[in-house]
XYZ file of C-alpha atoms in Angstrom:
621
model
C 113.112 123.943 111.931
C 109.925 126.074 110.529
C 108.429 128.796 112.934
C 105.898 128.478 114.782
C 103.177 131.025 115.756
C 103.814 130.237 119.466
C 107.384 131.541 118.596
C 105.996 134.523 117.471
C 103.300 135.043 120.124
C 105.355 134.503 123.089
C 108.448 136.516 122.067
C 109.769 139.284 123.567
C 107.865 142.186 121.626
C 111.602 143.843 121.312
C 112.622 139.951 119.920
C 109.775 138.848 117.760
C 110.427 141.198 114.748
C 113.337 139.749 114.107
C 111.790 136.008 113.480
C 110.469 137.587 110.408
C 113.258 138.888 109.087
C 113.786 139.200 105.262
C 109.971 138.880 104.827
C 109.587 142.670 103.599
C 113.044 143.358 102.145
C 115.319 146.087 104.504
C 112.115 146.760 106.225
C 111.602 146.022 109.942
C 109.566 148.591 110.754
C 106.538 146.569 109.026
C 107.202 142.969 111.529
C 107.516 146.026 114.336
C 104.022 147.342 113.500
C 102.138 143.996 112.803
C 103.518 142.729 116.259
C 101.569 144.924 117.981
C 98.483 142.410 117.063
C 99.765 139.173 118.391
C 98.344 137.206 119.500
C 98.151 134.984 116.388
C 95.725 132.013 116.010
C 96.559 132.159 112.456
C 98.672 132.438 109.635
C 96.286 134.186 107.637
C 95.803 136.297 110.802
C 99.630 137.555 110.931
C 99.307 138.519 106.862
C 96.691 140.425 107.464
C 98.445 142.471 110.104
C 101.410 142.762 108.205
C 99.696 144.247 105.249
C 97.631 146.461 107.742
C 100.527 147.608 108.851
C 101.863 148.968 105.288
C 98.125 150.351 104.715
C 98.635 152.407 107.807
C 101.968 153.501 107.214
C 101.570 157.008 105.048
C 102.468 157.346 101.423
C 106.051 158.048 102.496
C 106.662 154.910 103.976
C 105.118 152.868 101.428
C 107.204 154.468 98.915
C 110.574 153.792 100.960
C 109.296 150.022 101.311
C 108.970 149.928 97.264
C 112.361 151.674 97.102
C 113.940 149.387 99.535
C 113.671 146.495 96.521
C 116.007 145.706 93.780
C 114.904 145.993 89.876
C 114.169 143.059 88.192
C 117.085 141.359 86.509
C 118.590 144.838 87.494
C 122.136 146.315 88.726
C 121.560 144.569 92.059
C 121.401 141.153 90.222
C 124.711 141.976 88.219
C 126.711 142.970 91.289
C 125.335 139.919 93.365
C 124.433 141.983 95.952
C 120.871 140.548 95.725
C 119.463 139.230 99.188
C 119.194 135.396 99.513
C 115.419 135.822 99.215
C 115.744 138.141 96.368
C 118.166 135.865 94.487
C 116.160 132.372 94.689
C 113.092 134.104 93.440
C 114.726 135.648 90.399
C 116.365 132.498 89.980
C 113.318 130.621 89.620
C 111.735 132.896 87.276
C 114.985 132.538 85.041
C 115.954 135.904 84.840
C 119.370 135.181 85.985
C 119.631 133.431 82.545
C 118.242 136.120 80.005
C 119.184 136.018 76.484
C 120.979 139.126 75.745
C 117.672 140.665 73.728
C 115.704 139.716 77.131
C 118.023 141.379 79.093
C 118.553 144.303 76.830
C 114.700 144.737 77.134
C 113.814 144.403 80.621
C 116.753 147.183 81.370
C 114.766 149.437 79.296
C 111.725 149.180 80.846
C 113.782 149.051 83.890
C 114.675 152.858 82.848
C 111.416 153.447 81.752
C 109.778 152.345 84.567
C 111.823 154.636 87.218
C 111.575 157.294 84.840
C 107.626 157.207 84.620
C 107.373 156.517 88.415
C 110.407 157.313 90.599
C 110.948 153.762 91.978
C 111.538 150.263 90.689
C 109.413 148.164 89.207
C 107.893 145.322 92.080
C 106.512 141.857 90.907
C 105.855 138.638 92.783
C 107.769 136.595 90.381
C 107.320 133.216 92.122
C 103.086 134.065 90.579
C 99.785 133.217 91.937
C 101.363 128.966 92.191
C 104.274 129.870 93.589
C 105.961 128.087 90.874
C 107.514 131.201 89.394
C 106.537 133.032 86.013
C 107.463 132.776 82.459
C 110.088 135.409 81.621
C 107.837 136.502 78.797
C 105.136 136.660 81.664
C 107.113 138.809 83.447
C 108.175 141.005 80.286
C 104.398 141.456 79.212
C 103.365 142.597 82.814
C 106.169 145.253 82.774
C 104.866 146.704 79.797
C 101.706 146.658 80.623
C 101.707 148.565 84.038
C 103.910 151.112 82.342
C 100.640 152.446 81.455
C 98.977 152.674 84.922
C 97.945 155.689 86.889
C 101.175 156.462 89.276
C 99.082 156.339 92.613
C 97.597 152.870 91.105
C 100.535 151.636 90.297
C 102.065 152.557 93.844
C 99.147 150.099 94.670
C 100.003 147.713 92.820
C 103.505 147.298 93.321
C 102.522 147.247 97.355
C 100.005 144.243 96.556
C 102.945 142.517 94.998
C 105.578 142.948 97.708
C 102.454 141.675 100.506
C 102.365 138.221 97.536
C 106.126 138.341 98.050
C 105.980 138.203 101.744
C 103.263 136.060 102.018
C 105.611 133.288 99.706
C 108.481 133.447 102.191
C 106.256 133.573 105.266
C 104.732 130.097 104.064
C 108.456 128.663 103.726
C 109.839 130.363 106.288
C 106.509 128.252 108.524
C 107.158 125.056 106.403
C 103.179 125.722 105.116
C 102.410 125.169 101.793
C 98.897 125.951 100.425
C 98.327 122.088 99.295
C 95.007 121.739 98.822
C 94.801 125.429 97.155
C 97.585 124.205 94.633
C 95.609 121.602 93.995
C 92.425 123.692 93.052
C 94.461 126.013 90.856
C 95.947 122.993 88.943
C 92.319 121.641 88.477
C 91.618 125.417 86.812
C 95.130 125.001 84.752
C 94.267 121.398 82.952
C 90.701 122.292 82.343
C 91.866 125.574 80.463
C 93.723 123.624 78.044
C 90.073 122.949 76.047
C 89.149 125.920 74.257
C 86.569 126.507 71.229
C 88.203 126.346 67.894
C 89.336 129.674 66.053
C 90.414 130.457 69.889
C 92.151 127.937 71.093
C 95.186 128.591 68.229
C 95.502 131.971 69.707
C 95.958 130.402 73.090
C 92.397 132.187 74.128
C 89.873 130.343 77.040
C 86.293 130.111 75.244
C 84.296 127.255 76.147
C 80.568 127.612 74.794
C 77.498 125.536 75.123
C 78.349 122.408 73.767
C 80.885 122.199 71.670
C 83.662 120.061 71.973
C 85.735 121.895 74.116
C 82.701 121.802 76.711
C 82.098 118.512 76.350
C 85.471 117.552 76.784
C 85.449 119.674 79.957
C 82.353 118.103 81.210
C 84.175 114.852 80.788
C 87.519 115.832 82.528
C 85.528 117.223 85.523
C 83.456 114.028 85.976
C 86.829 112.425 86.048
C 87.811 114.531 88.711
C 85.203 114.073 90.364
C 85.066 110.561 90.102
C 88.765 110.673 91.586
C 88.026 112.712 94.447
C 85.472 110.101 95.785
C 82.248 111.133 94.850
C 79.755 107.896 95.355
C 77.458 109.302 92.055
C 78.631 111.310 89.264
C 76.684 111.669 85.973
C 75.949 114.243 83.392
C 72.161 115.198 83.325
C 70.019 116.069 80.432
C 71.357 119.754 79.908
C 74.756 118.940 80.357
C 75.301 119.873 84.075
C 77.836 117.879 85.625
C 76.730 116.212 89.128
C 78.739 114.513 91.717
C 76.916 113.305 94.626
C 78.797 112.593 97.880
C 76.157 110.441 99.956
C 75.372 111.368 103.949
C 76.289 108.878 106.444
C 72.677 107.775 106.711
C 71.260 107.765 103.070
C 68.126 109.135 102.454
C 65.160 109.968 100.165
C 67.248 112.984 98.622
C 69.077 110.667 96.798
C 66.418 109.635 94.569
C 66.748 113.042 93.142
C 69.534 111.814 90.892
C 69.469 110.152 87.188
C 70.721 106.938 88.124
C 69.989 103.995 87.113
C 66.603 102.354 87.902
C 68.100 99.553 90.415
C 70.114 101.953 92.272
C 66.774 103.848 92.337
C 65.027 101.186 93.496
C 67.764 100.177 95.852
C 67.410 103.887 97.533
C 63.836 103.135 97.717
C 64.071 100.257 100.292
C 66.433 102.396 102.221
C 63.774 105.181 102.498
C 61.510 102.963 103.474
C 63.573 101.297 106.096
C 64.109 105.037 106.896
C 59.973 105.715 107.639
C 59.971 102.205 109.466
C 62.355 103.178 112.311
C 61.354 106.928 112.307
C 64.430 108.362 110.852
C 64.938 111.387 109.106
C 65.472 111.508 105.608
C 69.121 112.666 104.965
C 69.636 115.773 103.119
C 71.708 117.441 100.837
C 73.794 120.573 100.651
C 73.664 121.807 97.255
C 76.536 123.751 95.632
C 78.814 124.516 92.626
C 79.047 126.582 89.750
C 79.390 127.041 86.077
C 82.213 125.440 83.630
C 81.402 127.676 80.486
C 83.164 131.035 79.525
C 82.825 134.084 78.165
C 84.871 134.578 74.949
C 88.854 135.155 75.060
C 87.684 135.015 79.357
C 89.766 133.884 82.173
C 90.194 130.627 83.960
C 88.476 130.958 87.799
C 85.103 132.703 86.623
C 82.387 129.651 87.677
C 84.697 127.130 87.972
C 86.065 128.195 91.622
C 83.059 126.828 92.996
C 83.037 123.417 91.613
C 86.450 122.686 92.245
C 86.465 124.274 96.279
C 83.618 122.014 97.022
C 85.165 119.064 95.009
C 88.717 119.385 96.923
C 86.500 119.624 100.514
C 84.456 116.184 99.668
C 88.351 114.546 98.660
C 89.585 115.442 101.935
C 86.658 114.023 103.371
C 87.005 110.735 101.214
C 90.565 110.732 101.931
C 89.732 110.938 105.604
C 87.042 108.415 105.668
C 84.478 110.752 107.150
C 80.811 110.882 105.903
C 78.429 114.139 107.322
C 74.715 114.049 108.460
C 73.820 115.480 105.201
C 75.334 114.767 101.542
C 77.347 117.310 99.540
C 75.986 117.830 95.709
C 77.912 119.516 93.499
C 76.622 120.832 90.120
C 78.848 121.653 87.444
C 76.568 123.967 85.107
C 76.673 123.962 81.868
C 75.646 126.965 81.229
C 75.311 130.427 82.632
C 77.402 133.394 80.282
C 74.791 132.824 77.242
C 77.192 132.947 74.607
C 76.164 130.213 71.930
C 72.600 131.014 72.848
C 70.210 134.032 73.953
C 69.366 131.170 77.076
C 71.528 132.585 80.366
C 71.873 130.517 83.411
C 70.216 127.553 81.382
C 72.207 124.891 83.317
C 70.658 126.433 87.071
C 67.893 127.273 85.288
C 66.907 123.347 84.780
C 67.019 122.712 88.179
C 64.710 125.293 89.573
C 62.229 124.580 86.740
C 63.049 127.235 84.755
C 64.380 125.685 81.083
C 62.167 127.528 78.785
C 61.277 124.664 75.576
C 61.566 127.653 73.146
C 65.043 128.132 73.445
C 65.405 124.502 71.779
C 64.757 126.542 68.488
C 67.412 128.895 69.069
C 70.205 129.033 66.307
C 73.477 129.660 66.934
C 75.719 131.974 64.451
C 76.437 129.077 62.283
C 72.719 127.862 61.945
C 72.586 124.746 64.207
C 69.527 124.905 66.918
C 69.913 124.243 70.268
C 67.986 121.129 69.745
C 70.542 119.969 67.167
C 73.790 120.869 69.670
C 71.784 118.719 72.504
C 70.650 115.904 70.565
C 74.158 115.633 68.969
C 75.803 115.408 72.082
C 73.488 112.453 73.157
C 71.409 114.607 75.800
C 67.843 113.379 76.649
C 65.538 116.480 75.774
C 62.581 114.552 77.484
C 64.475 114.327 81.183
C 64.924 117.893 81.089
C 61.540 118.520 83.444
C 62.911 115.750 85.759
C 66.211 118.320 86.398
C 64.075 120.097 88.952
C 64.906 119.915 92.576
C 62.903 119.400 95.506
C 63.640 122.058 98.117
C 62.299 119.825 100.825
C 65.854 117.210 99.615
C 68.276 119.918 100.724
C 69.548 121.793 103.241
C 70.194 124.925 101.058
C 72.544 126.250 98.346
C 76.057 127.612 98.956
C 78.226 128.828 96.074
C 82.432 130.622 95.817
C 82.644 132.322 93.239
C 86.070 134.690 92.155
C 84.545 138.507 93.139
C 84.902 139.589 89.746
C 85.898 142.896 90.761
C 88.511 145.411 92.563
C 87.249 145.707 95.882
C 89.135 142.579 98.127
C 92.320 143.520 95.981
C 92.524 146.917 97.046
C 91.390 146.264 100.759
C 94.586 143.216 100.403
C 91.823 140.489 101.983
C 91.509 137.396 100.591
C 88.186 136.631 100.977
C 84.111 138.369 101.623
C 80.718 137.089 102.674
C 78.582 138.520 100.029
C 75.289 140.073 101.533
C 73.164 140.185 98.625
C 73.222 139.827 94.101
C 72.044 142.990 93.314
C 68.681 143.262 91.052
C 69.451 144.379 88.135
C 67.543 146.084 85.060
C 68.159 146.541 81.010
C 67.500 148.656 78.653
C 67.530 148.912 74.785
C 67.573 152.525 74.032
C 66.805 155.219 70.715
C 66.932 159.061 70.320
C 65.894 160.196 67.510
C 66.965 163.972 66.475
C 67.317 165.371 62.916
C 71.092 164.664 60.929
C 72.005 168.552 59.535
C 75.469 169.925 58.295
C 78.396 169.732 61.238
C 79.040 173.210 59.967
C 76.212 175.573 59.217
C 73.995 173.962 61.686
C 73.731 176.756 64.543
C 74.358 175.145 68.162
C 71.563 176.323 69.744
C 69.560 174.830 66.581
C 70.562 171.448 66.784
C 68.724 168.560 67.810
C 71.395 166.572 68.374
C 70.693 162.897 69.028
C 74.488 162.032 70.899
C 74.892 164.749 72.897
C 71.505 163.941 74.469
C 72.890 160.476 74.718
C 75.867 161.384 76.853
C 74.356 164.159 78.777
C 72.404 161.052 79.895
C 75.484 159.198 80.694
C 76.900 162.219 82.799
C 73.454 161.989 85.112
C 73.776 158.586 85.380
C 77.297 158.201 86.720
C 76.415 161.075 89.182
C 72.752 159.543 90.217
C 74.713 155.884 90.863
C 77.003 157.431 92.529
C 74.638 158.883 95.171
C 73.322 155.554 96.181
C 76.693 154.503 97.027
C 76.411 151.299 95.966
C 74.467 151.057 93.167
C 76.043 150.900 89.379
C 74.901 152.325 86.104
C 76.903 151.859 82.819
C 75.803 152.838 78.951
C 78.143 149.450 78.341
C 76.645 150.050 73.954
C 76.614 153.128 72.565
C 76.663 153.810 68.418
C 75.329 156.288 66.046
C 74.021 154.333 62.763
C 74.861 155.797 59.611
C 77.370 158.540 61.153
C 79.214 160.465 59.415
C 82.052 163.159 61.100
C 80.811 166.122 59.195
C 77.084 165.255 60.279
C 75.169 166.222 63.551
C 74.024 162.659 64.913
C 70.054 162.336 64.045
C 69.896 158.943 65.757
C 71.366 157.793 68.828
C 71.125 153.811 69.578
C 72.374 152.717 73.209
C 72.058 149.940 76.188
C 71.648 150.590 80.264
C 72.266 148.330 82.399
C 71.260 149.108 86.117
C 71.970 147.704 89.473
C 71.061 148.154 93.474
C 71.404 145.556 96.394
C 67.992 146.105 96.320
C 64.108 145.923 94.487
C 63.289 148.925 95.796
C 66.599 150.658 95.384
C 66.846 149.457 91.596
C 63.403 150.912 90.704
C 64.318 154.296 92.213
C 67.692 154.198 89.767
C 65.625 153.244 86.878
C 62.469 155.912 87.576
C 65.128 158.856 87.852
C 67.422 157.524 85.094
C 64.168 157.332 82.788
C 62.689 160.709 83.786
C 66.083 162.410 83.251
C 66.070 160.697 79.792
C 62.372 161.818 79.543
C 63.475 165.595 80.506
C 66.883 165.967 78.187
C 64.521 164.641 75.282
C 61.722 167.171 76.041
C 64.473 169.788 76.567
C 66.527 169.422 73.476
C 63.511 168.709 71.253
C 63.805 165.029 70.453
C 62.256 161.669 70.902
C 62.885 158.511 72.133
C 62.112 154.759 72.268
C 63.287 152.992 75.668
C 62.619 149.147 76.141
C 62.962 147.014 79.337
C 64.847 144.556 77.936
C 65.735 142.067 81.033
C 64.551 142.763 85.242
C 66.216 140.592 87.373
C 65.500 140.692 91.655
C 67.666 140.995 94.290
C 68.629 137.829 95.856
C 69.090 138.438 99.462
C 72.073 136.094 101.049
C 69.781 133.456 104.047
C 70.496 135.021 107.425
C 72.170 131.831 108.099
C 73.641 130.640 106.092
C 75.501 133.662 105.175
C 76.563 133.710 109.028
C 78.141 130.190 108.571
C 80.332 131.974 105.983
C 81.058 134.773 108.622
C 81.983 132.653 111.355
C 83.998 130.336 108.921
C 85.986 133.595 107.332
C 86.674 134.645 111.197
C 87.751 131.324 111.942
C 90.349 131.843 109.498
C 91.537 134.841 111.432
C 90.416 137.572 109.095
C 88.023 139.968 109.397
C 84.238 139.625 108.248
C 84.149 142.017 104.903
C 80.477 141.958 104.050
C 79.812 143.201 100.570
C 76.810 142.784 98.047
C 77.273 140.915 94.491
C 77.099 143.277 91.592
C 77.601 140.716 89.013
C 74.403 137.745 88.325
C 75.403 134.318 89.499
C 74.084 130.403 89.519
C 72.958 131.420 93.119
C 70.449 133.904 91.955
C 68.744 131.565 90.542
C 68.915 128.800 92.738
C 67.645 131.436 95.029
C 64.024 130.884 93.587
C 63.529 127.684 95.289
C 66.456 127.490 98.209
C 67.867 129.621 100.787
C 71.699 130.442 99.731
C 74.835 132.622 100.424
C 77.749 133.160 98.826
C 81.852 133.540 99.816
C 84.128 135.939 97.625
C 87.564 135.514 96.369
C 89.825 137.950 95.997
C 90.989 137.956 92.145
C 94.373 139.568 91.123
C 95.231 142.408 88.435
C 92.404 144.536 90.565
C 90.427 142.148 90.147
C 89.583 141.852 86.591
C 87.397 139.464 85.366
C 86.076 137.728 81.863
C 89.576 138.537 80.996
C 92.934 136.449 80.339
C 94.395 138.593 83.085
C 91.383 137.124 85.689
C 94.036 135.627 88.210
C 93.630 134.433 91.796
C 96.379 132.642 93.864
C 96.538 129.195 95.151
C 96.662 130.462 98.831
C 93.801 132.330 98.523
C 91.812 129.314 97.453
C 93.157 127.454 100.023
C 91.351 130.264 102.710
C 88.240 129.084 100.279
C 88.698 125.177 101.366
C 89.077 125.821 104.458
C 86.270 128.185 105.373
C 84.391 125.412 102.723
C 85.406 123.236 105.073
C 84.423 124.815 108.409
C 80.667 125.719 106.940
C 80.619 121.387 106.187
C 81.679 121.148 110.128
C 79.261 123.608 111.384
C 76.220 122.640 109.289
C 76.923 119.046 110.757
C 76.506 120.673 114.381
C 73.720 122.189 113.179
C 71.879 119.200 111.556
C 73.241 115.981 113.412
């Protein structure tokens, strides 16, 4: 029989550790400290104690936890002296069936590994499905943490015994993240398209229009389709839309491209609507973007189409309609990689699609026109993309948080407060090039040095803010030579702040510092605002639907700002919106292969989905 929390809650405090033994391997002490929290409402409650209870153990005790688990494929496998835990998840990630080079290899790092950090090598081998990871997989990530920092990698192998635990708490409960495996298979199938010269070296890059998106665009409305969405169409810019229709329609859904009867059909309802004084139903709006970066990962943008679209196929299932109807907007664009045209597919719907990017050429020549026309959209709709705020309730949007932040902390999920305003810059100092040896150092005017005396202030002026960022992401000296002092200096900024006000204050110091080295060091310089971007403040409400759904869950509220630019900022120009944070794996690295989350993390994401559906239908009966 599974355990139940009740088990857990109402056990003798001396008695209740026990239930969870062979969670954290030859370590009590951790189901001894987290039981100090019951009671549980929660699952997701009783993880987070556990790993609160590691975090608040000491270094020593962390270490001894690590130490108290066997190497992979190691001695403890040979001598089957492997717990029963232990041996069914090597088992499922095949290392008890290595070739004799595999085995041969994984020793060695084995050895390497303990050599470089005094205790064994720790990885959730059953992975982020639970399904259990390639051996290569496993072979590649050994290698590759070789190379971390040794308190990091302490980190790290702590992260991976809590996504150990968490694995055998769910079986040892009989709970299995079903709708979150789900939404991770969704990601899985839609990775298989991939732009050619990329897709034969097993890369994700899916740009504007080309086949791989379109063929994406086509599996999602599929999907969609499946899950029970009542409208789904692709719109003139290649958005994907699924409508799922309130239990009283309205005169929101004339907002969509359908066809004229339909239309016409919604018309008489709206009508009948104004005869018997009803309100017009509504619409939540929400989603995200189905493009990538080049060589990116698989959960950037596409986590919040595929939350929302598992939350309206439990409704279907279920037979339930809200007071309001659920949109969700695939985007087709938003990373600006086949085109200098950034959040084009959000961009239509607040108004925003500028006509001149139609004459945009991609590197092989072909306009954006062209691209469009060839894949059958209407150019003329375009202007009948934009929404009506007065046809929805508001815009909410998951997104993977792109970042290290909920990985280190070991919480699955964040309300985000704010997207940070952001502004760039395109860069120039100009010195003179003399001899790299009978040029005098105090005689130099030396065009790179400036340049990274500039970085050096600008880590240390970010850094004072606390949470603002400032990063020299290009930096390049034309013409260089290694026996020349640099005349020229070319270079980007890029600079960020929760706030307007907070942003301008980075960019007036950062600019008078540049101002001052230049006046110092006798050069000149040439620095152009290339792209300003505002803040986009979460709506007080809607972000506290988020908060209560994320306690709900039995977690605690982690309110953090966005430092990255998402669909929601530009929504923001015409509805109120708020956004929820996953935590993404490998500390959180993002357009990257390694981007990773797990499926019961997006299952937290469907169900505090879920609960903001339930509590906007209190809201707005």
């Amino acid at each position: 029989m599974p355990l139940t929390l009740d088990e857990i809650n109402t056990a003798p405090l001396a008695d209740a550790p026990r239930l969870l033994d062979g969670i954290y391997e030859h370590s009590p002490w951790v189901a001894e400290e987290a039981m100090t929290q019951r009671p549980f409402a929660t699952l997701a409650q009783l993880k987070w104690a556990l790993v609160q209870a590691v975090q608040e153990a000491g270094v020593e005790a962390q270490l001894a936890l690590i130490r108290a688990h066997p190497e992979l494929a190691g001695k403890a496998m040979v001598s089957r002296t492997l717990t029963a835990e232990s041996t069914q998840e090597q088992n499922k990630a095949g290392l008890t069936d290595c070739t004799p080079d595999e085995f041969a290899r994984i020793q060695q790092l084995n050895a390497d590994y303990n050599a470089r950090f005094g205790f064994p090598f720790i990885l959730a081998v059953r992975g982020p499905r639970g399904t259990g990871l390639a051996k290569q997989q496993i072979i590649d990530t050994f290698g590759r943490r070789l190379a971390n920092h040794p308190d990091f990698e302490r980190a790290e192998a702590l992260r991976n015994i809590h996504r150990i635990a968490e694995i055998r708490l769910n079986e040892k409960f009989g709970q299995e993240p079903s709708l979150g495996n789900e939404v991770w298979d969704w990601h899985e199938r839609l990775a298989r398209h991939s732009d050619p010269g990329h897709a034969e070296k097993g890369q994700l890059t899916v740009t504007y229009l080309t086949d791989a998106h379109r063929a994406c665009a086509q599996r999602i409305s599929h999907w969609m389709r499946e899950s029970g969405f009542d409208e789904v169409q692709i719109d003139a810019v290649g958005n994907v839309v699924g409508r799922y229709h309130p239990a009283q329609a309205g005169r929101a859904d004339s907002a969509s491209a359908a066809a004229a009867e339909e239309a016409a059909e919604r018309k008489e309802g709206d009508a009948a609507n104004d005869a018997t004084g009803a309100a017009p139903a509504r619409y939540l709006l929400t989603g995200s973007h189905y493009d990538t970066v080049r060589n990116g990962g698989k959960y950037d943008g596409r986590l919040g189409i595929f939350v929302p679209m598992a939350c309206v196929q439990e409704l279907h299932r279920a037979g339930k309609r809200l007071p309001f109807g659920i949109e969700v907007v695939a985007f087709a664009e938003e990373e600006g990689q086949r085109y200098k045209a950034t959040f084009l597919g959000s961009g239509a719907l607040v108004g925003a699609f500028d006509p001149a990017w139609l004459d945009q050429e991609d590197a092989e020549g072909i306009t954006m026109r062209k691209a469009m026309e060839d894949a059958g959209l209407c150019i003329a709709d375009i202007p009948k993309l934009k929404r009506d705020p007065a046809d929805y309730l508001g815009y909410v949007e998951v997104h993977i948080e792109q970042g290290p932040v909920l990985n280190e902390m070991g919480l699955p999920l964040a309300v985000v407060t704010s997207i940070n305003a952001s502004s760039r810059y395109r860069c120039s100092i100009l010195g003179m090039a003399s001899h790299a040896g009978t040029t005098p150092m105090k005689r130099r005017r030396d065009a790179a040095a400036a340049a990274a005396e500039l970085l050096v202030y600008m880590e240390q002026r970010a850094t004072q803010d606390g949470d603002s960022v400032a990063t020299m992401g290009m930096l390049q000296v034309p013409d260089g030579s290694v026996n020349v002092v640099p005349g020229r200096c070319e270079f980007s900024l890029d600079l960020r702040a929760p706030s307007d006000t907070q942003r301008d204050a980075l960019v007036a110091d950062v600019l008078q510092k540049l101002n001052e080295i230049c006046q110092r060091r006798g050069l000149q310089y040439v620095a152009e605002r290339s792209m300003q971007a505002s803040c986009a403040p979460s709506d007080a409400a809607l972000q506290a639907h988020w908060e209560a759904a994320v306690a709900k869950l039995g977690l605690p509220v982690h309110r953090m700002p966005s430092g990255a630019g998402h669909d929601a900022m530009k929504i923001h120009q015409i509805l109120p919106q708020a956004m929820l944070f996953v935590r993404g794996e490998n500390n959180g690295i993002s357009h990257n292969p390694l981007e990773s989350t797990t499926a019961d993390d997006m299952q937290l994401a469907v169900q505090a989905f879920s609960e903001v559906l339930q509590q906007l239908a209190q809201e707005h009966p």
